[in-house]
Backbone as numpy.savetxt, mean C-alpha at the origin, in Angstrom:
# Nx Ny Nz CAx CAy CAz Cx Cy Cz
0.47 33.25 -9.23 -0.46 32.14 -9.41 -1.83 32.70 -9.78
-2.43 32.11 -10.80 -3.72 32.59 -11.26 -4.83 32.22 -10.27
-5.96 32.96 -10.31 -7.08 32.62 -9.41 -7.52 31.18 -9.52
-7.55 30.62 -10.75 -7.97 29.23 -10.92 -6.96 28.27 -10.30
-5.68 28.61 -10.38 -4.64 27.77 -9.78 -4.74 27.81 -8.27
-5.01 29.00 -7.74 -5.18 29.13 -6.29 -6.36 28.29 -5.82
-7.46 28.37 -6.57 -8.65 27.61 -6.19 -8.37 26.10 -6.25
-7.63 25.66 -7.26 -7.31 24.23 -7.39 -6.45 23.78 -6.22
-5.51 24.63 -5.81 -4.64 24.29 -4.68 -5.45 24.21 -3.39
-6.35 25.17 -3.20 -7.19 25.18 -2.00 -8.10 23.96 -1.97
-8.61 23.57 -3.12 -9.47 22.38 -3.20 -8.69 21.13 -2.84
-7.47 21.02 -3.39 -6.64 19.85 -3.09 -6.27 19.81 -1.62
-5.96 20.98 -1.05 -5.61 21.05 0.37 -6.78 20.62 1.25
-7.99 21.05 0.89 -9.16 20.68 1.67 -9.43 19.18 1.56
-9.29 18.63 0.37 -9.50 17.19 0.20 -8.50 16.41 1.04
-7.26 16.89 1.10 -6.24 16.23 1.92 -6.61 16.31 3.39
-7.05 17.47 3.85 -7.46 17.63 5.25 -8.60 16.68 5.59
-9.55 16.55 4.68 -10.69 15.66 4.92 -10.21 14.21 5.03
-9.34 13.79 4.13 -8.84 12.41 4.17 -8.02 12.14 5.42
-7.23 13.12 5.84 -6.45 12.96 7.07 -7.38 12.79 8.27
-8.45 13.60 8.31 -9.42 13.49 9.41 -10.15 12.16 9.35
-10.52 11.72 8.15 -11.21 10.44 8.00 -10.32 9.30 8.47
-9.05 9.33 8.11 -8.14 8.26 8.55 -8.01 8.24 10.06
-7.93 9.41 10.69 -7.85 9.46 12.16 -9.11 8.86 12.78
-10.26 9.19 12.23 -11.52 8.66 12.76 -11.60 7.15 12.56
-11.23 6.68 11.36 -11.26 5.24 11.09 -10.34 4.50 12.03
-9.16 5.06 12.27 -8.19 4.41 13.14 -8.66 4.39 14.60
-9.30 5.46 15.02 -9.68 5.57 16.42 -10.97 4.83 16.75
-11.97 5.00 15.88 -13.30 4.44 16.18 -13.63 3.19 15.36
-12.88 2.97 14.29 -13.20 1.88 13.39 -14.01 2.37 12.21
-13.81 1.76 11.05 -14.51 2.20 9.84 -16.02 2.09 9.99
-16.50 0.96 10.50 -17.94 0.73 10.55 -18.66 1.71 11.47
-17.97 2.18 12.51 -18.62 3.07 13.49 -18.45 4.55 13.16
-17.65 4.85 12.17 -17.42 6.25 11.79 -18.44 6.68 10.75
-18.97 7.87 10.90 -19.89 8.44 9.92 -19.26 9.66 9.27
-19.83 10.07 8.16 -19.36 11.30 7.51 -19.53 12.48 8.45
-20.59 12.45 9.24 -20.82 13.52 10.21 -19.70 13.59 11.25
-19.16 12.44 11.63 -18.03 12.42 12.57 -16.81 13.12 11.98
-16.54 12.83 10.72 -15.40 13.45 10.05 -15.62 14.96 9.95
-16.84 15.35 9.59 -17.15 16.77 9.47 -17.02 17.49 10.81
-17.46 16.84 11.86 -17.39 17.44 13.19 -15.95 17.71 13.61
-15.06 16.76 13.32 -13.64 16.96 13.68 -13.07 18.17 12.96
-13.54 18.42 11.74 -13.02 19.53 10.94 -13.78 20.83 11.18
-14.84 20.76 11.99 -15.62 21.95 12.26 -16.42 22.43 11.07
-16.91 21.50 10.28 -17.70 21.87 9.10 -18.93 20.99 9.03
-19.80 21.27 8.09 -21.02 20.49 7.94 -20.76 19.27 7.07
-21.55 18.20 7.24 -21.41 17.04 6.36 -21.57 17.41 4.89
-22.41 18.42 4.60 -22.62 18.84 3.21 -21.32 19.28 2.56
-20.44 19.87 3.36 -19.16 20.31 2.82 -18.27 19.12 2.47
-18.35 18.06 3.28 -17.60 16.84 2.96 -18.09 16.27 1.64
-19.41 16.27 1.46 -19.99 15.68 0.25 -19.65 16.46 -1.01
-19.17 17.69 -0.87 -18.69 18.44 -2.04 -17.44 17.79 -2.62
-16.70 17.07 -1.77 -15.44 16.46 -2.19 -15.54 14.94 -2.34
-16.34 14.32 -1.48 -16.47 12.87 -1.47 -17.94 12.50 -1.36
-18.42 11.68 -2.28 -19.84 11.40 -2.37 -20.39 10.47 -1.31
-19.51 9.76 -0.60 -19.97 8.80 0.39 -18.83 8.42 1.32
-19.15 7.67 2.36 -18.11 7.17 3.26 -17.19 6.21 2.51
-17.75 5.46 1.58 -16.93 4.53 0.79 -15.88 5.28 -0.02
-16.24 6.45 -0.54 -15.27 7.26 -1.28 -14.18 7.79 -0.35
-14.55 8.11 0.88 -13.55 8.51 1.86 -12.57 7.36 2.11
-13.12 6.17 2.26 -12.27 5.00 2.50 -11.34 4.77 1.31
-11.87 4.92 0.10 -11.05 4.73 -1.09 -9.92 5.75 -1.12
-10.22 6.98 -0.71 -9.20 8.02 -0.67 -8.12 7.73 0.35
-8.54 7.26 1.53 -7.58 6.88 2.58 -6.73 5.72 2.10
-7.36 4.75 1.47 -6.65 3.59 0.94 -5.62 4.04 -0.10
-6.01 4.95 -0.97 -5.10 5.44 -2.01 -3.89 6.13 -1.39
-4.09 6.86 -0.29 -2.97 7.52 0.38 -1.98 6.50 0.92
-2.47 5.43 1.55 -1.60 4.39 2.07 -0.86 3.68 0.94
-1.56 3.41 -0.14 -0.94 2.73 -1.27 0.12 3.61 -1.93
-0.11 4.91 -1.93 0.89 5.83 -2.49 2.18 5.77 -1.67
2.04 5.68 -0.35 3.23 5.54 0.50 3.96 4.24 0.17
3.20 3.18 -0.01 3.79 1.88 -0.37 4.52 1.96 -1.69
3.92 2.62 -2.68 4.54 2.76 -3.99 5.83 3.59 -3.89
5.80 4.62 -3.07 7.00 5.45 -2.90 8.15 4.63 -2.33
7.83 3.74 -1.40 8.85 2.85 -0.83 9.46 1.99 -1.94
8.61 1.39 -2.76 9.10 0.54 -3.84 9.95 1.31 -4.83
9.54 2.53 -5.16 10.31 3.35 -6.10 11.66 3.73 -5.52
11.69 4.04 -4.24 12.95 4.41 -3.59 13.91 3.24 -3.57
13.38 2.05 -3.25 14.23 0.86 -3.22 14.75 0.54 -4.62
13.89 0.68 -5.63 14.28 0.37 -7.01 15.42 1.27 -7.49
15.52 2.46 -6.93 16.53 3.42 -7.36 17.86 3.27 -6.62
17.93 2.36 -5.66 19.17 2.20 -4.89 20.30 1.65 -5.77
21.54 2.11 -5.53 22.68 1.65 -6.33 23.26 0.33 -5.81
22.42 -0.67 -5.72 22.84 -1.99 -5.25 22.35 -3.03 -6.24
22.71 -4.28 -6.02 22.33 -5.34 -6.95 20.82 -5.52 -7.00
20.36 -6.15 -8.07 18.93 -6.44 -8.20 18.46 -7.34 -7.07
19.28 -8.32 -6.72 18.93 -9.21 -5.63 18.73 -8.45 -4.33
19.64 -7.53 -4.04 19.54 -6.77 -2.80 18.33 -5.84 -2.82
18.02 -5.28 -3.97 16.83 -4.42 -4.07 15.55 -5.21 -3.83
15.47 -6.43 -4.35 14.30 -7.27 -4.08 14.21 -7.59 -2.60
15.35 -7.89 -2.00 15.37 -8.21 -0.57 14.89 -7.01 0.25
15.42 -5.85 -0.07 15.04 -4.66 0.69 13.58 -4.28 0.43
13.14 -4.45 -0.82 11.73 -4.18 -1.11 10.82 -5.04 -0.25
11.09 -6.34 -0.25 10.23 -7.27 0.48 10.20 -6.97 1.97
11.36 -6.79 2.56 11.43 -6.59 4.01 10.92 -5.21 4.42
11.25 -4.18 3.63 10.78 -2.83 3.95 9.27 -2.74 3.83
8.72 -3.39 2.81 7.27 -3.39 2.61 6.58 -4.14 3.74
7.18 -5.23 4.17 6.63 -5.97 5.31 6.60 -5.08 6.55
7.68 -4.39 6.82 7.74 -3.50 7.98 6.71 -2.37 7.87
6.52 -1.86 6.65 5.51 -0.81 6.41 4.11 -1.34 6.70
3.83 -2.56 6.25 2.50 -3.15 6.48 2.24 -3.31 7.97
3.22 -3.80 8.70 3.07 -3.99 10.14 2.87 -2.64 10.83
3.68 -1.66 10.46 3.67 -0.37 11.16 2.41 0.44 10.89
1.89 0.40 9.66 0.80 1.29 9.30 -0.57 0.63 9.28
-0.63 -0.69 9.16 -1.92 -1.33 8.98 -2.30 -2.32 10.07
-1.36 -2.64 10.94 -1.67 -3.64 11.95 -1.42 -3.13 13.37
-1.31 -1.81 13.54 -0.97 -1.30 14.86 -2.11 -1.42 15.85
-3.30 -1.66 15.38 -4.45 -1.87 16.26 -5.58 -2.53 15.45
-6.52 -3.14 16.15 -7.57 -3.89 15.49 -8.42 -3.02 14.56
-8.68 -1.79 14.97 -9.54 -0.92 14.15 -8.90 -0.61 12.81
-7.56 -0.51 12.80 -6.87 -0.28 11.54 -7.01 -1.50 10.64
-6.88 -2.67 11.23 -7.03 -3.90 10.46 -8.43 -3.96 9.84
-9.45 -3.60 10.61 -10.82 -3.59 10.09 -10.95 -2.61 8.93
-10.28 -1.46 9.04 -10.32 -0.46 7.96 -9.71 -1.03 6.69
-8.59 -1.74 6.83 -7.92 -2.32 5.67 -8.78 -3.40 5.03
-9.42 -4.23 5.85 -10.30 -5.27 5.32 -11.44 -4.64 4.52
-12.03 -3.58 5.06 -13.11 -2.89 4.35 -12.60 -2.32 3.03
-11.39 -1.79 3.05 -10.82 -1.22 1.82 -10.62 -2.30 0.77
-10.14 -3.46 1.19 -9.93 -4.57 0.24 -11.26 -4.99 -0.37
-12.31 -4.99 0.44 -13.62 -5.43 -0.04 -14.30 -4.38 -0.92
-14.07 -3.09 -0.61 -14.83 -2.04 -1.29 -14.04 -1.26 -2.33
-12.72 -1.29 -2.27 -11.91 -0.45 -3.16 -10.91 -1.27 -3.95
-11.35 -2.43 -4.43 -10.42 -3.32 -5.08 -9.82 -2.71 -6.34
-10.56 -1.86 -7.04 -10.02 -1.23 -8.25 -8.76 -0.44 -7.96
-8.76 0.31 -6.88 -7.59 1.09 -6.47 -6.44 0.15 -6.12
-6.74 -0.92 -5.41 -5.71 -1.87 -4.99 -5.15 -2.62 -6.19
-6.02 -3.01 -7.12 -5.57 -3.73 -8.31 -4.63 -2.87 -9.15
-4.93 -1.59 -9.26 -4.05 -0.68 -9.99 -2.69 -0.59 -9.29
-2.72 -0.55 -7.95 -1.48 -0.50 -7.18 -0.64 -1.75 -7.43
-1.29 -2.90 -7.48 -0.57 -4.15 -7.74 0.13 -4.08 -9.10
-0.55 -3.53 -10.10 0.05 -3.39 -11.43 1.29 -2.49 -11.37
1.20 -1.41 -10.60 2.33 -0.48 -10.49 3.52 -1.14 -9.79
3.24 -1.89 -8.74 4.30 -2.60 -8.03 4.92 -3.66 -8.94
4.07 -4.39 -9.68 4.58 -5.42 -10.58 5.50 -4.83 -11.64
5.19 -3.64 -12.11 6.03 -2.99 -13.12 7.41 -2.67 -12.54
7.45 -2.23 -11.29 8.73 -1.94 -10.64 9.53 -3.22 -10.45
8.88 -4.28 -9.98 9.56 -5.56 -9.78 10.06 -6.13 -11.11
9.26 -5.95 -12.16 9.66 -6.44 -13.48 10.95 -5.78 -13.93
11.06 -4.48 -13.73 12.28 -3.75 -14.14 13.50 -4.23 -13.35
13.31 -4.43 -12.03 14.43 -4.90 -11.21 14.87 -6.29 -11.66
13.91 -7.18 -11.86 14.24 -8.56 -12.24 14.85 -8.60 -13.64
14.34 -7.78 -14.55 14.91 -7.73 -15.90 16.37 -7.33 -15.85
16.68 -6.35 -15.02 18.08 -5.93 -14.87 18.91 -7.06 -14.28
18.35 -7.78 -13.29 19.06 -8.90 -12.70 19.31 -10.01 -13.70
18.36 -10.27 -14.58 18.55 -11.27 -15.63 19.64 -10.83 -16.60
19.62 -9.56 -16.95 20.60 -9.03 -17.90 22.02 -9.13 -17.35
22.17 -8.93 -16.06 23.49 -8.94 -15.44 23.92 -10.31 -14.93
23.06 -11.32 -15.14 23.42 -12.67 -14.76 23.14 -13.02 -13.31
22.43 -12.15 -12.59 22.08 -12.47 -11.20 20.97 -13.52 -11.14
20.05 -13.45 -12.11 18.91 -14.35 -12.15 18.92 -15.13 -13.46
18.27 -16.26 -13.46 18.16 -17.06 -14.68 17.37 -16.30 -15.74
17.75 -16.49 -17.00 17.05 -15.82 -18.10 15.60 -16.31 -18.17
14.72 -15.42 -18.55 13.32 -15.78 -18.68 12.47 -14.55 -18.91
11.19 -14.68 -18.68 10.24 -13.58 -18.84 10.20 -12.80 -17.53
10.74 -11.59 -17.49 10.79 -10.86 -16.22 9.42 -10.51 -15.65
8.44 -10.26 -16.52 7.10 -9.93 -16.03 6.48 -11.14 -15.34
6.66 -12.32 -15.94 6.16 -13.55 -15.32 6.88 -13.80 -13.99
8.18 -13.61 -13.98 8.95 -13.80 -12.75 8.51 -12.82 -11.67
8.21 -11.59 -12.07 7.77 -10.57 -11.10 6.43 -10.96 -10.48
5.52 -11.49 -11.31 4.23 -11.92 -10.78 4.42 -13.07 -9.78
5.32 -13.99 -10.11 5.56 -15.12 -9.21 6.23 -14.65 -7.92
7.18 -13.74 -8.04 7.85 -13.21 -6.85 6.83 -12.50 -5.96
5.96 -11.72 -6.58 4.94 -11.00 -5.80 3.99 -11.95 -5.11
3.59 -13.02 -5.80 2.69 -14.00 -5.20 3.38 -14.75 -4.07
4.65 -15.10 -4.28 5.38 -15.85 -3.26 5.56 -15.06 -1.97
5.73 -13.75 -2.11 5.96 -12.90 -0.92 4.69 -12.20 -0.44
3.55 -12.49 -1.05 2.31 -11.81 -0.65 1.95 -12.00 0.82
2.30 -13.14 1.46 2.00 -13.25 2.90 2.71 -12.19 3.75
3.72 -11.54 3.18 4.44 -10.50 3.92 3.86 -9.11 3.68
3.02 -8.98 2.66 2.56 -7.65 2.24 1.04 -7.48 2.26
0.32 -8.57 2.30 -1.14 -8.50 2.33 -1.57 -8.35 3.79
-2.24 -7.26 4.14 -2.55 -6.99 5.56 -3.25 -8.14 6.28
-4.22 -8.77 5.62 -4.94 -9.87 6.28 -4.03 -11.07 6.53
-3.18 -11.37 5.56 -2.29 -12.51 5.71 -1.21 -12.23 6.76
-0.71 -10.99 6.77 0.27 -10.63 7.80 -0.35 -10.76 9.18
-1.58 -10.28 9.31 -2.26 -10.32 10.61 -2.43 -11.76 11.10
-2.69 -12.68 10.16 -2.92 -14.07 10.54 -1.62 -14.82 10.84
-0.52 -14.40 10.22 0.73 -15.17 10.31 1.77 -14.60 11.26
1.70 -13.30 11.54 2.78 -12.66 12.29 2.93 -13.29 13.68
4.16 -13.60 14.02 4.45 -14.12 15.35 4.20 -15.61 15.53
3.72 -16.29 14.49 3.42 -17.72 14.62 4.65 -18.55 14.24
4.99 -19.46 15.10 6.23 -20.22 14.90 6.12 -21.29 13.82
4.91 -21.63 13.41 4.76 -22.66 12.37 4.64 -22.06 10.97
5.01 -20.78 10.81 5.02 -20.11 9.52 6.46 -19.69 9.19
6.76 -19.58 7.91 8.08 -19.12 7.49 8.27 -17.67 7.95
9.47 -17.36 8.39 9.76 -15.99 8.81 9.82 -15.09 7.58
9.63 -13.78 7.74 9.74 -12.86 6.60 11.07 -12.99 5.88
12.16 -13.15 6.64 13.49 -13.27 6.04 13.60 -14.55 5.22
13.11 -15.66 5.79 13.21 -16.94 5.09 12.37 -16.96 3.82
11.17 -16.40 3.89 10.30 -16.40 2.71 10.89 -15.52 1.61
11.45 -14.40 1.99 12.09 -13.51 1.01 13.26 -14.21 0.34
14.11 -14.86 1.12 15.27 -15.55 0.55 14.84 -16.71 -0.35
13.78 -17.40 0.03 13.27 -18.51 -0.78 12.83 -17.98 -2.16
12.10 -16.85 -2.16 11.61 -16.28 -3.41 12.75 -15.79 -4.28
13.77 -15.22 -3.67 14.94 -14.76 -4.44 15.70 -15.94 -5.05
15.89 -17.02 -4.27 16.59 -18.19 -4.79 15.86 -18.79 -6.00
14.53 -18.72 -5.97 13.75 -19.28 -7.09 14.04 -18.56 -8.40
14.46 -17.30 -8.33 14.76 -16.54 -9.55 16.09 -16.95 -10.17
16.88 -17.72 -9.44 18.23 -18.06 -9.91 18.31 -19.41 -10.62
17.18 -20.14 -10.61 17.22 -21.49 -11.18 16.34 -21.57 -12.43
């Protein structure tokens, strides 16, 4: 490995360490109460060293948000590659993503606050993620249309509608407001409703 490659690897490793420490701080103390100095202290370095990689606390939040969204995208890609019907892949995508949202973003109030701040401050990252997820859903639905599982139509339009219909299961704020309430559709029922809509 060349010296420049080694340096690039070390830089990436340090950025990852910083983001991991920032996420721990955000989860434990809350985004609003965490400072760059807090993150630096956990890593045993000066705040100036953090600023070599991230220009502000908002950039740290964007990086943490991007890490969570990457995990979400990996889940969608894994489900899309399963050797099962398009209908079953949509079902597993919706339910697995719901479980991921509950497990990683709603385990405590401070995490929820972090996610809300990310939605408010890092929408560009989130909007790009939505486009990536929509592309995966479009491919699944297109295959389902081709094989006669779903009614013929515009798969991209259908994917947007499916995503909107199931957004209460995947949007952290909506999940937080609806989870456990008996006057809301269950995750299973909402998923099945959205899938049935693709067949008519």
